[in-house]
């Protein structure tokens, strides 16, 4: 998916269930994640419905977070940075 298409989808508030974002530019990734978070989560409930992991996290911990129902919201967001480094 092109960057422009991705950002338009976020702005419409129609995010899909799973996205894999990759770029050599970390600034683009952080900007996209910020816009995505804003489209998916209510700022009042973000603390309860947002988890961020990286490649040092245990896979079971990530699966548990992804399996947890959202709290007082329709959605939750689970972000895994450096996913490509998992073996």
CSV table of C-alpha atoms in Angstrom, one decimal:
chain,number,residue,atom,x,y,z
A,1,UNK,CA,0.0,0.0,0.0
A,2,UNK,CA,1.3,3.4,-0.9
A,3,UNK,CA,2.0,6.0,1.8
A,4,UNK,CA,-0.7,8.3,0.6
A,5,UNK,CA,-3.3,5.5,0.4
A,6,UNK,CA,-2.4,4.4,3.9
A,7,UNK,CA,-2.7,7.9,5.4
A,8,UNK,CA,-6.1,8.5,3.6
A,9,UNK,CA,-7.4,5.3,5.1
A,10,UNK,CA,-6.3,6.4,8.6
A,11,UNK,CA,-7.9,9.8,8.1
A,12,UNK,CA,-11.2,8.1,7.1
A,13,UNK,CA,-11.1,6.1,10.3
A,14,UNK,CA,-11.4,2.8,8.5
A,15,UNK,CA,-8.4,0.9,9.6
A,16,UNK,CA,-8.1,-2.8,8.9
A,17,UNK,CA,-7.4,-5.5,11.5
A,18,UNK,CA,-3.7,-5.9,10.8
A,19,UNK,CA,-1.1,-3.7,9.2
A,20,UNK,CA,2.6,-4.3,8.6
A,21,UNK,CA,4.4,-1.0,8.3
A,22,UNK,CA,8.0,-1.0,7.0
A,23,UNK,CA,10.3,1.8,6.0
A,24,UNK,CA,13.9,2.6,6.1
A,25,UNK,CA,12.8,6.0,7.5
A,26,UNK,CA,11.9,5.8,11.1
A,27,UNK,CA,10.3,9.2,11.0
A,28,UNK,CA,7.7,8.0,8.5
A,29,UNK,CA,6.9,5.0,10.7
A,30,UNK,CA,6.4,7.1,13.8
A,31,UNK,CA,4.3,9.6,11.9
A,32,UNK,CA,2.1,6.8,10.5
A,33,UNK,CA,1.8,5.1,13.9
A,34,UNK,CA,0.7,8.4,15.5
A,35,UNK,CA,-1.9,9.0,12.8
A,36,UNK,CA,-3.0,5.3,13.1
A,37,UNK,CA,-3.3,5.6,16.9
A,38,UNK,CA,-5.5,8.7,16.5
A,39,UNK,CA,-7.8,7.0,14.0
A,40,UNK,CA,-8.2,3.8,16.0
A,41,UNK,CA,-8.2,4.9,19.7
A,42,UNK,CA,-10.0,7.4,21.8
A,43,UNK,CA,-7.4,9.5,23.6
A,44,UNK,CA,-9.3,9.1,26.9
A,45,UNK,CA,-8.9,5.3,26.7
A,46,UNK,CA,-5.5,5.0,25.1
A,47,UNK,CA,-3.8,4.0,28.3
A,48,UNK,CA,-6.0,0.9,28.6
A,49,UNK,CA,-6.1,-0.1,24.9
A,50,UNK,CA,-2.5,0.5,23.6
A,51,UNK,CA,0.4,-1.9,24.0
A,52,UNK,CA,3.8,-1.5,22.4
A,53,UNK,CA,6.3,-4.3,22.1
A,54,UNK,CA,9.6,-4.9,20.3
A,55,UNK,CA,11.7,-7.8,19.2
A,56,UNK,CA,13.0,-8.4,22.8
A,57,UNK,CA,9.4,-9.1,24.0
A,58,UNK,CA,8.2,-12.7,24.5
A,59,UNK,CA,5.8,-13.8,21.7
A,60,UNK,CA,3.3,-15.1,24.2
A,61,UNK,CA,3.1,-11.6,25.8
A,62,UNK,CA,2.3,-10.1,22.5
A,63,UNK,CA,-0.3,-12.8,21.7
A,64,UNK,CA,-1.9,-12.2,25.1
A,65,UNK,CA,-2.1,-8.4,24.5
A,66,UNK,CA,-3.6,-9.0,21.0
A,67,UNK,CA,-6.2,-11.5,22.5
A,68,UNK,CA,-7.3,-9.1,25.2
A,69,UNK,CA,-10.6,-7.4,24.6
A,70,UNK,CA,-10.6,-3.6,24.5
A,71,UNK,CA,-11.6,-1.7,27.7
A,72,UNK,CA,-14.5,0.7,27.3
A,73,UNK,CA,-13.8,1.0,23.6
A,74,UNK,CA,-14.4,-0.7,20.3
A,75,UNK,CA,-10.7,-1.4,19.5
A,76,UNK,CA,-7.3,-1.9,21.0
A,77,UNK,CA,-3.9,-1.3,19.4
A,78,UNK,CA,-1.0,-3.7,19.7
A,79,UNK,CA,2.2,-2.4,18.1
A,80,UNK,CA,5.3,-4.7,17.6
A,81,UNK,CA,8.4,-2.8,16.5
A,82,UNK,CA,11.1,-4.6,14.7
A,83,UNK,CA,8.8,-7.5,14.0
A,84,UNK,CA,11.1,-8.7,11.2
A,85,UNK,CA,13.7,-9.5,13.8
A,86,UNK,CA,11.6,-12.3,15.4
A,87,UNK,CA,12.9,-15.8,14.6
